[in-house]
PDB file of C-alpha atoms in Angstrom:
ATOM      1  CA  MET A  91     195.337  22.076 -19.508  1.00 84.00           C
ATOM      2  CA  GLU A  92     191.556  22.373 -19.581  1.00 91.00           C
ATOM      3  CA  ALA A  93     188.502  20.279 -18.840  1.00 93.00           C
ATOM      4  CA  ARG A  94     184.838  20.960 -19.364  1.00 94.00           C
ATOM      5  CA  CYS A  95     181.466  19.830 -18.177  1.00 96.00           C
ATOM      6  CA  VAL A  96     178.145  20.395 -19.917  1.00 97.00           C
ATOM      7  CA  ALA A  97     174.988  19.998 -17.839  1.00 97.00           C
ATOM      8  CA  ARG A  98     171.957  19.883 -20.103  1.00 98.00           C
ATOM      9  CA  TYR A  99     168.219  20.304 -19.597  1.00 98.00           C
ATOM     10  CA  ILE A 100     168.456  21.945 -16.169  1.00 98.00           C
ATOM     11  CA  ARG A 101     164.952  23.048 -15.199  1.00 97.00           C
ATOM     12  CA  ILE A 102     165.756  26.661 -14.377  1.00 97.00           C
ATOM     13  CA  ALA A 103     165.633  29.735 -16.589  1.00 97.00           C
ATOM     14  CA  PRO A 104     168.961  30.706 -18.179  1.00 97.00           C
ATOM     15  CA  ARG A 105     168.516  34.294 -17.028  1.00 97.00           C
ATOM     16  CA  LYS A 106     168.573  33.114 -13.408  1.00 97.00           C
ATOM     17  CA  MET A 107     171.544  30.817 -14.075  1.00 97.00           C
ATOM     18  CA  ARG A 108     173.547  33.698 -15.534  1.00 97.00           C
ATOM     19  CA  LEU A 109     173.190  35.710 -12.319  1.00 97.00           C
ATOM     20  CA  VAL A 110     175.028  33.000 -10.392  1.00 97.00           C
ATOM     21  CA  ALA A 111     177.481  32.264 -13.223  1.00 97.00           C
ATOM     22  CA  ASP A 112     178.636  35.891 -13.201  1.00 97.00           C
ATOM     23  CA  ALA A 113     179.590  35.536  -9.523  1.00 96.00           C
ATOM     24  CA  VAL A 114     182.072  32.685 -10.127  1.00 96.00           C
ATOM     25  CA  ARG A 115     183.461  33.468 -13.597  1.00 96.00           C
ATOM     26  CA  GLY A 116     187.258  33.883 -13.501  1.00 94.00           C
ATOM     27  CA  LYS A 117     187.567  32.784  -9.874  1.00 95.00           C
ATOM     28  CA  ASN A 118     189.756  30.051  -8.408  1.00 95.00           C
ATOM     29  CA  VAL A 119     187.883  26.710  -8.324  1.00 95.00           C
ATOM     30  CA  ASN A 120     188.022  26.408  -4.521  1.00 95.00           C
ATOM     31  CA  GLU A 121     186.820  29.988  -4.132  1.00 96.00           C
ATOM     32  CA  ALA A 122     184.002  29.380  -6.637  1.00 96.00           C
ATOM     33  CA  ILE A 123     182.879  26.259  -4.751  1.00 96.00           C
ATOM     34  CA  ASN A 124     182.781  28.205  -1.481  1.00 96.00           C
ATOM     35  CA  ILE A 125     180.801  31.019  -3.103  1.00 97.00           C
ATOM     36  CA  LEU A 126     178.265  28.560  -4.510  1.00 97.00           C
ATOM     37  CA  LYS A 127     177.875  26.689  -1.210  1.00 97.00           C
ATOM     38  CA  PHE A 128     176.760  29.893   0.478  1.00 97.00           C
ATOM     39  CA  THR A 129     174.720  31.351  -2.376  1.00 96.00           C
ATOM     40  CA  PRO A 130     170.997  31.225  -1.521  1.00 96.00           C
ATOM     41  CA  ARG A 131     169.910  30.690  -5.126  1.00 96.00           C
ATOM     42  CA  TYR A 132     168.447  27.537  -6.619  1.00 96.00           C
ATOM     43  CA  ALA A 133     170.835  27.831  -9.588  1.00 96.00           C
ATOM     44  CA  ALA A 134     173.862  27.393  -7.307  1.00 97.00           C
ATOM     45  CA  VAL A 135     173.186  23.663  -6.766  1.00 97.00           C
ATOM     46  CA  PRO A 136     173.486  22.437 -10.388  1.00 97.00           C
ATOM     47  CA  MET A 137     176.340  24.883 -10.981  1.00 97.00           C
ATOM     48  CA  LEU A 138     178.263  23.463  -8.015  1.00 97.00           C
ATOM     49  CA  LYS A 139     177.758  19.937  -9.362  1.00 97.00           C
ATOM     50  CA  ALA A 140     178.968  20.998 -12.810  1.00 97.00           C
ATOM     51  CA  ILE A 141     182.147  22.623 -11.454  1.00 96.00           C
ATOM     52  CA  GLU A 142     182.926  19.582  -9.307  1.00 95.00           C
ATOM     53  CA  SER A 143     182.339  17.347 -12.330  1.00 96.00           C
ATOM     54  CA  ALA A 144     184.700  19.454 -14.451  1.00 95.00           C
ATOM     55  CA  VAL A 145     187.394  19.142 -11.756  1.00 93.00           C
ATOM     56  CA  ALA A 146     186.869  15.363 -11.684  1.00 92.00           C
ATOM     57  CA  ASN A 147     187.108  15.263 -15.492  1.00 93.00           C
ATOM     58  CA  LEU A 148     190.419  17.115 -15.382  1.00 92.00           C
ATOM     59  CA  MET A 149     191.841  14.825 -12.692  1.00 90.00           C
ATOM     60  CA  ASN A 150     190.713  11.710 -14.558  1.00 90.00           C
ATOM     61  CA  ASN A 151     191.849  12.799 -18.012  1.00 87.00           C
ATOM     62  CA  SER A 152     195.232  14.255 -17.076  1.00 78.00           C
ATOM     63  CA  GLY A 153     197.961  11.632 -17.269  1.00 70.00           C
ATOM     64  CA  ASP A 154     200.130  13.393 -14.704  1.00 64.00           C
ATOM     65  CA  SER A 155     197.978  14.068 -11.630  1.00 55.00           C
ATOM     66  CA  GLY A 156     200.629  16.401 -10.174  1.00 51.00           C
ATOM     67  CA  ARG A 157     200.020  18.928 -12.947  1.00 61.00           C
ATOM     68  CA  ALA A 158     196.303  19.084 -12.180  1.00 68.00           C
ATOM     69  CA  ASN A 159     196.481  20.711  -8.755  1.00 78.00           C
ATOM     70  CA  PRO A 160     192.950  21.827  -7.752  1.00 78.00           C
ATOM     71  CA  ASP A 161     194.360  24.822  -5.864  1.00 85.00           C
ATOM     72  CA  LEU A 162     195.706  26.301  -9.116  1.00 88.00           C
ATOM     73  CA  LEU A 163     192.604  25.775 -11.269  1.00 92.00           C
ATOM     74  CA  LEU A 164     190.452  28.647 -12.514  1.00 95.00           C
ATOM     75  CA  VAL A 165     186.903  28.810 -13.819  1.00 96.00           C
ATOM     76  CA  LYS A 166     187.933  29.999 -17.285  1.00 96.00           C
ATOM     77  CA  THR A 167     184.530  29.965 -18.944  1.00 96.00           C
ATOM     78  CA  ILE A 168     181.040  29.480 -17.588  1.00 97.00           C
ATOM     79  CA  PHE A 169     177.836  30.253 -19.437  1.00 97.00           C
ATOM     80  CA  ALA A 170     174.194  29.222 -19.539  1.00 97.00           C
ATOM     81  CA  ASP A 171     172.479  28.753 -22.876  1.00 97.00           C
ATOM     82  CA  GLU A 172     168.774  28.294 -23.397  1.00 97.00           C
ATOM     83  CA  GLY A 173     167.458  24.754 -23.742  1.00 97.00           C
ATOM     84  CA  PRO A 174     164.052  23.609 -24.947  1.00 98.00           C
ATOM     85  CA  THR A 175     161.033  25.315 -23.419  1.00 98.00           C
ATOM     86  CA  LEU A 176     158.199  23.327 -21.874  1.00 97.00           C
ATOM     87  CA  LYS A 177     154.925  24.951 -22.886  1.00 98.00           C
ATOM     88  CA  ARG A 178     151.964  24.778 -20.535  1.00 97.00           C
ATOM     89  CA  PHE A 179     148.653  26.640 -20.321  1.00 98.00           C
ATOM     90  CA  MET A 180     146.929  28.283 -17.378  1.00 98.00           C
ATOM     91  CA  PRO A 181     143.133  28.319 -17.610  1.00 98.00           C
ATOM     92  CA  ARG A 182     141.691  31.806 -17.228  1.00 97.00           C
ATOM     93  CA  ALA A 183     138.286  33.418 -17.069  1.00 97.00           C
ATOM     94  CA  GLN A 184     135.661  33.016 -19.795  1.00 96.00           C
ATOM     95  CA  GLY A 185     137.299  30.009 -21.442  1.00 96.00           C
ATOM     96  CA  ARG A 186     140.595  31.681 -22.159  1.00 98.00           C
ATOM     97  CA  ALA A 187     144.045  30.243 -21.516  1.00 98.00           C
ATOM     98  CA  THR A 188     147.377  31.990 -21.094  1.00 98.00           C
ATOM     99  CA  PRO A 189     150.672  30.331 -21.989  1.00 98.00           C
ATOM    100  CA  ILE A 190     153.263  29.430 -19.365  1.00 98.00           C
ATOM    101  CA  ARG A 191     156.820  28.852 -20.540  1.00 98.00           C
ATOM    102  CA  LYS A 192     158.947  26.621 -18.326  1.00 98.00           C
ATOM    103  CA  ARG A 193     162.448  27.338 -19.547  1.00 98.00           C
ATOM    104  CA  THR A 194     165.432  25.001 -19.353  1.00 98.00           C
ATOM    105  CA  SER A 195     169.167  25.680 -19.479  1.00 98.00           C
ATOM    106  CA  HIS A 196     172.332  24.111 -20.807  1.00 98.00           C
ATOM    107  CA  LEU A 197     175.238  24.994 -18.485  1.00 98.00           C
ATOM    108  CA  THR A 198     178.813  24.825 -19.825  1.00 98.00           C
ATOM    109  CA  VAL A 199     181.804  25.074 -17.480  1.00 97.00           C
ATOM    110  CA  VAL A 200     185.450  25.140 -18.620  1.00 96.00           C
ATOM    111  CA  ILE A 201     188.168  24.991 -15.963  1.00 95.00           C
ATOM    112  CA  GLY A 202     191.915  24.994 -16.374  1.00 92.00           C
ATOM    113  CA  THR A 203     195.242  26.210 -15.167  1.00 89.00           C
ATOM    114  CA  PRO A 204     196.091  29.876 -15.716  1.00 86.00           C
ATOM    115  CA  ASP A 205     198.048  30.463 -18.911  1.00 81.00           C
ATOM    116  CA  VAL A 206     201.519  31.898 -18.337  1.00 73.00           C
ATOM    117  CA  GLU A 207     201.512  33.539 -21.777  1.00 64.00           C
ATOM    118  CA  GLU A 208     198.321  35.473 -21.027  1.00 58.00           C
ATOM    119  CA  ALA A 209     199.712  36.764 -17.738  1.00 55.00           C
ATOM    120  CA  VAL A 210     202.936  37.925 -19.420  1.00 55.00           C
ATOM    121  CA  GLU A 211     201.044  39.638 -22.254  1.00 58.00           C
ATOM    122  CA  ALA A 212     198.736  41.451 -19.840  1.00 55.00           C
ATOM    123  CA  LYS A 213     201.566  43.338 -18.101  1.00 59.00           C
ATOM    124  CA  PRO A 214     202.933  45.242 -21.134  1.00 58.00           C
ATOM    125  CA  ALA A 215     199.415  46.265 -22.116  1.00 53.00           C
ATOM    126  CA  ALA A 216     199.039  48.116 -18.812  1.00 54.00           C
ATOM    127  CA  GLU A 217     202.355  49.895 -19.362  1.00 58.00           C
ATOM    128  CA  GLU A 218     201.342  50.995 -22.866  1.00 58.00           C
ATOM    129  CA  GLU A 219     198.158  52.572 -21.530  1.00 58.00           C
ATOM    130  CA  ALA A 220     200.171  54.632 -19.058  1.00 58.00           C
ATOM    131  CA  VAL A 221     202.462  55.899 -21.819  1.00 60.00           C
ATOM    132  CA  THR A 222     199.671  56.871 -24.198  1.00 61.00           C
ATOM    133  CA  GLU A 223     197.828  59.064 -21.708  1.00 63.00           C
ATOM    134  CA  SER A 224     197.594  62.608 -23.045  1.00 67.00           C
ATOM    135  CA  LYS A 225     198.375  65.664 -20.982  1.00 67.00           C
ATOM    136  CA  PRO A 226     195.497  68.001 -20.239  1.00 69.00           C
ATOM    137  CA  LYS A 227     195.407  71.093 -22.420  1.00 69.00           C
ATOM    138  CA  LYS A 228     195.993  74.474 -20.855  1.00 71.00           C
ATOM    139  CA  ILE A 229     193.044  76.797 -21.019  1.00 72.00           C
ATOM    140  CA  THR A 230     193.935  80.291 -22.108  1.00 71.00           C
ATOM    141  CA  ARG A 231     191.640  83.277 -21.974  1.00 71.00           C
ATOM    142  CA  LYS A 232     191.549  85.997 -24.529  1.00 70.00           C
ATOM    143  CA  LYS A 233     191.925  89.508 -23.218  1.00 66.00           C
ATOM    144  CA  LYS A 234     188.966  91.789 -23.692  1.00 65.00           C
ATOM    145  CA  ALA A 235     189.473  94.673 -26.043  1.00 65.00           C
ATOM    146  CA  GLU A 236     188.689  97.939 -24.271  1.00 55.00           C
TER     147      GLU A 236
END
């Protein structure tokens, strides 16, 4: 079960949004909310609102509210894409002007319950890696001919 929230035209550069998004990707929703509340970055505020909105969307859209337990939800996907850029000019010396780009972001958050199938498939993969490890080769030295 998944729900998503898309916050568009956020007036912060996507590069700065991605720094905060990396901190909460794959985390439990409650843990992600706590991280964002104590993150001293401007990008944490709209990201917190988007995660809370995605949780509300899941609660509202799920017919059985017992299945949508907020303690079991994960931030499955979170990414910041670039929105339209506001172009401004800064007057400079001798009649020149330099461009200023005020970038905007589109933030997409997908939350959901952890998939049981993915967890089961992940365990055998770890076992296969252990089996395929190669043994180190023995180093032999050639005897010098006298």
